GROMACS .gro file of N, CA and C in nm:
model
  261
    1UNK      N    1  -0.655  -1.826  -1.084
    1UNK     CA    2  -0.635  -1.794  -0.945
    1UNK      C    3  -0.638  -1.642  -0.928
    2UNK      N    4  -0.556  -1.621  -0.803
    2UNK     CA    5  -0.608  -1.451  -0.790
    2UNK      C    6  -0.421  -1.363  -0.859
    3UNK      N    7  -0.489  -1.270  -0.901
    3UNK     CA    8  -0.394  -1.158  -1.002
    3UNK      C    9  -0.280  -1.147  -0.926
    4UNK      N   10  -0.193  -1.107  -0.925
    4UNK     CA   11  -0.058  -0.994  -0.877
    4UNK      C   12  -0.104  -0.910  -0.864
    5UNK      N   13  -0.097  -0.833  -0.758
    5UNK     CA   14  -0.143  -0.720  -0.698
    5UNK      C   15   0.005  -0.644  -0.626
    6UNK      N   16  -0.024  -0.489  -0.676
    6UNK     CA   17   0.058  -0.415  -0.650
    6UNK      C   18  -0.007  -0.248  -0.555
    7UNK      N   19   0.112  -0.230  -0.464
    7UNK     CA   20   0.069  -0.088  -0.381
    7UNK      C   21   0.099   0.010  -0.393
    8UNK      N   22   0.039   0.121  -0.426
    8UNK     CA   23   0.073   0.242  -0.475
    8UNK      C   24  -0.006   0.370  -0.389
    9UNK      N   25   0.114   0.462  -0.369
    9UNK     CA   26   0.090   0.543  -0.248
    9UNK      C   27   0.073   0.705  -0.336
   10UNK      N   28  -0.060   0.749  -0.372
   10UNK     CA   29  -0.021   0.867  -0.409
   10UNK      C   30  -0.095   0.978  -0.319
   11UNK      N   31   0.017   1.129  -0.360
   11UNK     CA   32   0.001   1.227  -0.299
   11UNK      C   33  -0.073   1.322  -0.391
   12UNK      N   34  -0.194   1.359  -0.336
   12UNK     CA   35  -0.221   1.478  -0.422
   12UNK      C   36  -0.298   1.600  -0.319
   13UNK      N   37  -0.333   1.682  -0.414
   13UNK     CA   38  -0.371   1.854  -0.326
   13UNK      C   39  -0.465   1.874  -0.363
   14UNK      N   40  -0.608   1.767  -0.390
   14UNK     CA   41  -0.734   1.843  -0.370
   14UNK      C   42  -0.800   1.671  -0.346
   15UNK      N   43  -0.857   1.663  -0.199
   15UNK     CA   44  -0.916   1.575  -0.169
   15UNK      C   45  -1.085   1.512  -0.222
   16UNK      N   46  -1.152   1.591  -0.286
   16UNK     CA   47  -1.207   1.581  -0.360
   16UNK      C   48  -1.230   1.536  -0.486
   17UNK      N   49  -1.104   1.566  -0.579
   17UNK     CA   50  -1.082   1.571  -0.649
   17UNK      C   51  -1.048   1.386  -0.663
   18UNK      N   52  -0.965   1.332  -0.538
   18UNK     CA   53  -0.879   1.243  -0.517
   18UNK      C   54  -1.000   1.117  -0.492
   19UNK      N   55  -1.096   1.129  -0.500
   19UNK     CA   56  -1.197   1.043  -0.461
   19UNK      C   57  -1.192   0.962  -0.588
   20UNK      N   58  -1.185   1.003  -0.682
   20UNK     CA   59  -1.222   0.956  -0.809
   20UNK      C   60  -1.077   0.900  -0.875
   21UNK      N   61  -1.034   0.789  -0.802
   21UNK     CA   62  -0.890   0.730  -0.801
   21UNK      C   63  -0.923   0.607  -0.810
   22UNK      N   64  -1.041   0.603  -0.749
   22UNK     CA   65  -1.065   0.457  -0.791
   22UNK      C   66  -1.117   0.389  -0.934
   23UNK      N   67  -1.117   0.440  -1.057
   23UNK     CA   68  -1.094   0.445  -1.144
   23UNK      C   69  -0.974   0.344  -1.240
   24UNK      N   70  -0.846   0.412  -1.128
   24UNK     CA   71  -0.733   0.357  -1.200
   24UNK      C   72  -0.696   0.223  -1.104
   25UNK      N   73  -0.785   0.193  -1.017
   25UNK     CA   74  -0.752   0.058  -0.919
   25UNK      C   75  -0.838   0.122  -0.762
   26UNK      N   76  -0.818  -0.049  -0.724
   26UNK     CA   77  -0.873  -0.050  -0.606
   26UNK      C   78  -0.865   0.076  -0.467
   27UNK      N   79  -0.932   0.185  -0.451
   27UNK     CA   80  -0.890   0.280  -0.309
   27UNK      C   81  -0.922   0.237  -0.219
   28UNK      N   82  -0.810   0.168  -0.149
   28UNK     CA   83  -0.764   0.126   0.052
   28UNK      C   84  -0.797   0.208   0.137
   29UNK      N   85  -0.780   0.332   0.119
   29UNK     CA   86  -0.779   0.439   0.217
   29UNK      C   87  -0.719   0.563   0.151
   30UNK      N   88  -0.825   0.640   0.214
   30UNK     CA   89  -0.770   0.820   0.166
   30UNK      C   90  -0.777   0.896   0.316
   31UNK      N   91  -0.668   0.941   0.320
   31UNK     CA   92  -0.667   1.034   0.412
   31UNK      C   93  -0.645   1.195   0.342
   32UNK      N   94  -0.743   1.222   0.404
   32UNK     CA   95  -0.779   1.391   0.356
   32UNK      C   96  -0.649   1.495   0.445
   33UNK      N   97  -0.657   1.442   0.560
   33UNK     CA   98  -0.544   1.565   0.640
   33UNK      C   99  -0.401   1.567   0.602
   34UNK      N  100  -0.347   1.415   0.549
   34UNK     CA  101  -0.219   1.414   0.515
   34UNK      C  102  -0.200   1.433   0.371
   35UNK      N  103  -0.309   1.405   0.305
   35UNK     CA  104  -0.320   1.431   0.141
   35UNK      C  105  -0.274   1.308   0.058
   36UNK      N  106  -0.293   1.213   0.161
   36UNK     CA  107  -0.241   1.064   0.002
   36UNK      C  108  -0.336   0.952   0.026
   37UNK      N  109  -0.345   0.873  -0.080
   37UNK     CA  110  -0.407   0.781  -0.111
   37UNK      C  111  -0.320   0.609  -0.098
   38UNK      N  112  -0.390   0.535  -0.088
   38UNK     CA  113  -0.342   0.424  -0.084
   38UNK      C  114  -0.434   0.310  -0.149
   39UNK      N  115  -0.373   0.224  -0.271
   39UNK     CA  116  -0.377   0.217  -0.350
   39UNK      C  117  -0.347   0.082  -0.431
   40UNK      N  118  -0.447   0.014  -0.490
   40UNK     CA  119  -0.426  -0.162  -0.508
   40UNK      C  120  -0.438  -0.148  -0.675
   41UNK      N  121  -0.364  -0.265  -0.756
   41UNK     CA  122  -0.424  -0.264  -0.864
   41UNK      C  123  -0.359  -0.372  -0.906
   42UNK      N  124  -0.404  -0.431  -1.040
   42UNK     CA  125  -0.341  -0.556  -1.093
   42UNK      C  126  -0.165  -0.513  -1.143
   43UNK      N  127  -0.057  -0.603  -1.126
   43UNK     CA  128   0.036  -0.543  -1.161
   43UNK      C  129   0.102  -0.570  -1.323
   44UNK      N  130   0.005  -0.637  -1.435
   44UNK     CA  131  -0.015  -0.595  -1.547
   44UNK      C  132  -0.046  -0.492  -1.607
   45UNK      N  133  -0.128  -0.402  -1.560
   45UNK     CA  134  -0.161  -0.260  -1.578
   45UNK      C  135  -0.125  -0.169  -1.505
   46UNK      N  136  -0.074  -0.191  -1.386
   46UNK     CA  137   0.021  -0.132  -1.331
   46UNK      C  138   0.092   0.033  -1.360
   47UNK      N  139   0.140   0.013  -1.469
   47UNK     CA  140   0.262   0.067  -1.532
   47UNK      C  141   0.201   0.123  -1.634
   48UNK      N  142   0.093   0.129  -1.667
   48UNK     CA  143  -0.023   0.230  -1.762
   48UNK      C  144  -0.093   0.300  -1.659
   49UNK      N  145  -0.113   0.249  -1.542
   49UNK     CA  146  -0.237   0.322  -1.450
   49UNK      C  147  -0.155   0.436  -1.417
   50UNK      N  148  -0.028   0.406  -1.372
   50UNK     CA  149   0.073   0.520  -1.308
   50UNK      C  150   0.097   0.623  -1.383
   51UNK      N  151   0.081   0.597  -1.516
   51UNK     CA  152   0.144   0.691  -1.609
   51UNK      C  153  -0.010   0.793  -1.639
   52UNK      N  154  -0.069   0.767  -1.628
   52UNK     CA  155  -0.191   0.813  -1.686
   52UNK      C  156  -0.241   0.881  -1.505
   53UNK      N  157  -0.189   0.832  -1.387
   53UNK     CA  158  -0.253   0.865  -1.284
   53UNK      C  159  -0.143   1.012  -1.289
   54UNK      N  160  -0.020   1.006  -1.306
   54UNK     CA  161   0.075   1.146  -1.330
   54UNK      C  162   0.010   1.200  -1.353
   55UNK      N  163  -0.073   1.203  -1.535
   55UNK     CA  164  -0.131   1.308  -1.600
   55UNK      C  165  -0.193   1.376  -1.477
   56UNK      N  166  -0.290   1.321  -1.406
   56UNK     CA  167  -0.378   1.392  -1.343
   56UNK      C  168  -0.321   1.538  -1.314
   57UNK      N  169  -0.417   1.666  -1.280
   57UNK     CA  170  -0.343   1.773  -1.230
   57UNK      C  171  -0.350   1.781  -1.063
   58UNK      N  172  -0.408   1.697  -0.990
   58UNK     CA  173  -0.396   1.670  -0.870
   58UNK      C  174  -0.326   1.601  -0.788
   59UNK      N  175  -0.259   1.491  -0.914
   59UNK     CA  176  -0.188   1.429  -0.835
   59UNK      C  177  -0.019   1.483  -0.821
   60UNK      N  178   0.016   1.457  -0.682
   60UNK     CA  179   0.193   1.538  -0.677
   60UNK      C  180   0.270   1.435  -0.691
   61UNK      N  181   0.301   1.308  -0.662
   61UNK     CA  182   0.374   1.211  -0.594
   61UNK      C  183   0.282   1.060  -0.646
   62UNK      N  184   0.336   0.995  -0.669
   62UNK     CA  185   0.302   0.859  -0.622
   62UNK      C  186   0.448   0.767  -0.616
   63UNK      N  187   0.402   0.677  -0.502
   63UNK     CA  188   0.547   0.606  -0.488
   63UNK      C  189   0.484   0.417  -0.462
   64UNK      N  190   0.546   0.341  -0.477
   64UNK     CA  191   0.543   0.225  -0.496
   64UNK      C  192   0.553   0.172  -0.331
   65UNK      N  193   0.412   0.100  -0.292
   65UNK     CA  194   0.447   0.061  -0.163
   65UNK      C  195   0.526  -0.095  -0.205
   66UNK      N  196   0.645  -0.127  -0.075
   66UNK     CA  197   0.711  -0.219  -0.064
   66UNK      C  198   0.619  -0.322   0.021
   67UNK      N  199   0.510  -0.325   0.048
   67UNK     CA  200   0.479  -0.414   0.186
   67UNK      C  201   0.464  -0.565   0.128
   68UNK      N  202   0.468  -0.593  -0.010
   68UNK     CA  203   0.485  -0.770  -0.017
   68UNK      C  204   0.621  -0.776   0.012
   69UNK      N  205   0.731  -0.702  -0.005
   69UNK     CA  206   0.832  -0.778  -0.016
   69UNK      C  207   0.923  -0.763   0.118
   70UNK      N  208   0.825  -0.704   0.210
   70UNK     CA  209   0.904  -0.744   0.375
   70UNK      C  210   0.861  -0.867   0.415
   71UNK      N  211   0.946  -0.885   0.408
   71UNK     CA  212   0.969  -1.124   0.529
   71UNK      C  213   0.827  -1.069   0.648
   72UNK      N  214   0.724  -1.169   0.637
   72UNK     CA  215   0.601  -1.136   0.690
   72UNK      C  216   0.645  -1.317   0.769
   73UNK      N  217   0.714  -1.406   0.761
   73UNK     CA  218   0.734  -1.500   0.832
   73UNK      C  219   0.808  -1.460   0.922
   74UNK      N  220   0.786  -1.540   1.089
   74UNK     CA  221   0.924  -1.487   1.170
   74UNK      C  222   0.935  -1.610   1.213
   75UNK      N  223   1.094  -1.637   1.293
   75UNK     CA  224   1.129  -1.734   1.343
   75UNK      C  225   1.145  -1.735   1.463
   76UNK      N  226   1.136  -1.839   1.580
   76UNK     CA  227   1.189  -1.743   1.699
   76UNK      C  228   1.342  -1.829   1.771
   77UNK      N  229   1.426  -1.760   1.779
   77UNK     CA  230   1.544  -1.791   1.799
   77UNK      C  231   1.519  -1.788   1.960
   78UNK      N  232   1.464  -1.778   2.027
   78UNK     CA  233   1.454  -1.785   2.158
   78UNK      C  234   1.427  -1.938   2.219
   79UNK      N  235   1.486  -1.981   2.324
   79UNK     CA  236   1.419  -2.049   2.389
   79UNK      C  237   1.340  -2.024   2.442
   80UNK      N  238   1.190  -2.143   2.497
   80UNK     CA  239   1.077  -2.126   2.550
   80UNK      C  240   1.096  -2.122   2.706
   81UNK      N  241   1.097  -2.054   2.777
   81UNK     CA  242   1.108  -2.050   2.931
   81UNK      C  243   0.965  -2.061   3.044
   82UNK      N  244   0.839  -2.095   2.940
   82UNK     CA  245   0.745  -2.105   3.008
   82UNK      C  246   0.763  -2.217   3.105
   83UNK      N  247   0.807  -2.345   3.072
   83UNK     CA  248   0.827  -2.461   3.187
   83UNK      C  249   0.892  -2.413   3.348
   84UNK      N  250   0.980  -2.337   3.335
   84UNK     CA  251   1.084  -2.245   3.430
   84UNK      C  252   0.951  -2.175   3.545
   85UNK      N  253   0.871  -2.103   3.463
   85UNK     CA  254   0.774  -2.017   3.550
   85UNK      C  255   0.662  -2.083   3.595
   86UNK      N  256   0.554  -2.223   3.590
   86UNK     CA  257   0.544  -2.308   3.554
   86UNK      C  258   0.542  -2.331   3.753
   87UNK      N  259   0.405  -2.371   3.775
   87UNK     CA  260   0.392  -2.403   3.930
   87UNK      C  261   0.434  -2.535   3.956
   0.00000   0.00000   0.00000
C-alpha cells in the first residue's frame, strides 16, 4: 500500500541553492521571499534525510510539520434550522 509520509518545513538563505532539496524527498512548495521549503518524504528515512539535510550549509531551520495529526474529521453539534427558513 502507500508509505508513511512525513512534513518537513525547512528554512534556508540561498534560494537557489534550495532547489536542489528535492533530493532528500518530495518539494511541495518553495517560497523564495519567505525563505522555506515544504517538504514530503517516507517516514523510514525520515530521520537520515534530516540529519544529512542539517549538514547542508544553506539550510538554517527545519521543523516537523504537524498537519496529519490535527482531527481533519468534524462533527456538527448544531441543530439543522433549514426546515424553520423553509417556504
Amino acid at each position: 500500500m502507500f508509505a508513511e509520509r512525513t512534513g518537513y518545513i525547512v528554512w534556508f538563505s540561498d534560494a537557489k541553492a534550495a532547489r536542489g532539496l528535492d533530493k532528500y524527498g518530495t518539494l511541495h512548495y518553495l517560497s523564495r521571499k519567505m525563505q522555506y521549503a515544504v517538504m514530503y518524504m517516507n517516514a523510514d528515512v525520515a530521520e537520515e534525510a534530516v540529519r544529512n539535510l542539517q549538514r547542508l550549509p544553506f539550510v538554517k531551520k527545519i521543523e516537523r510539520s504537524y498537519r496529519n495529526e490535527i482531527k481533519t474529521e468534524y462533527e456538527k453539534n448544531t441543530p439543522d434550522k433549514t426546515r424553520f427558513y423553509s417556504l
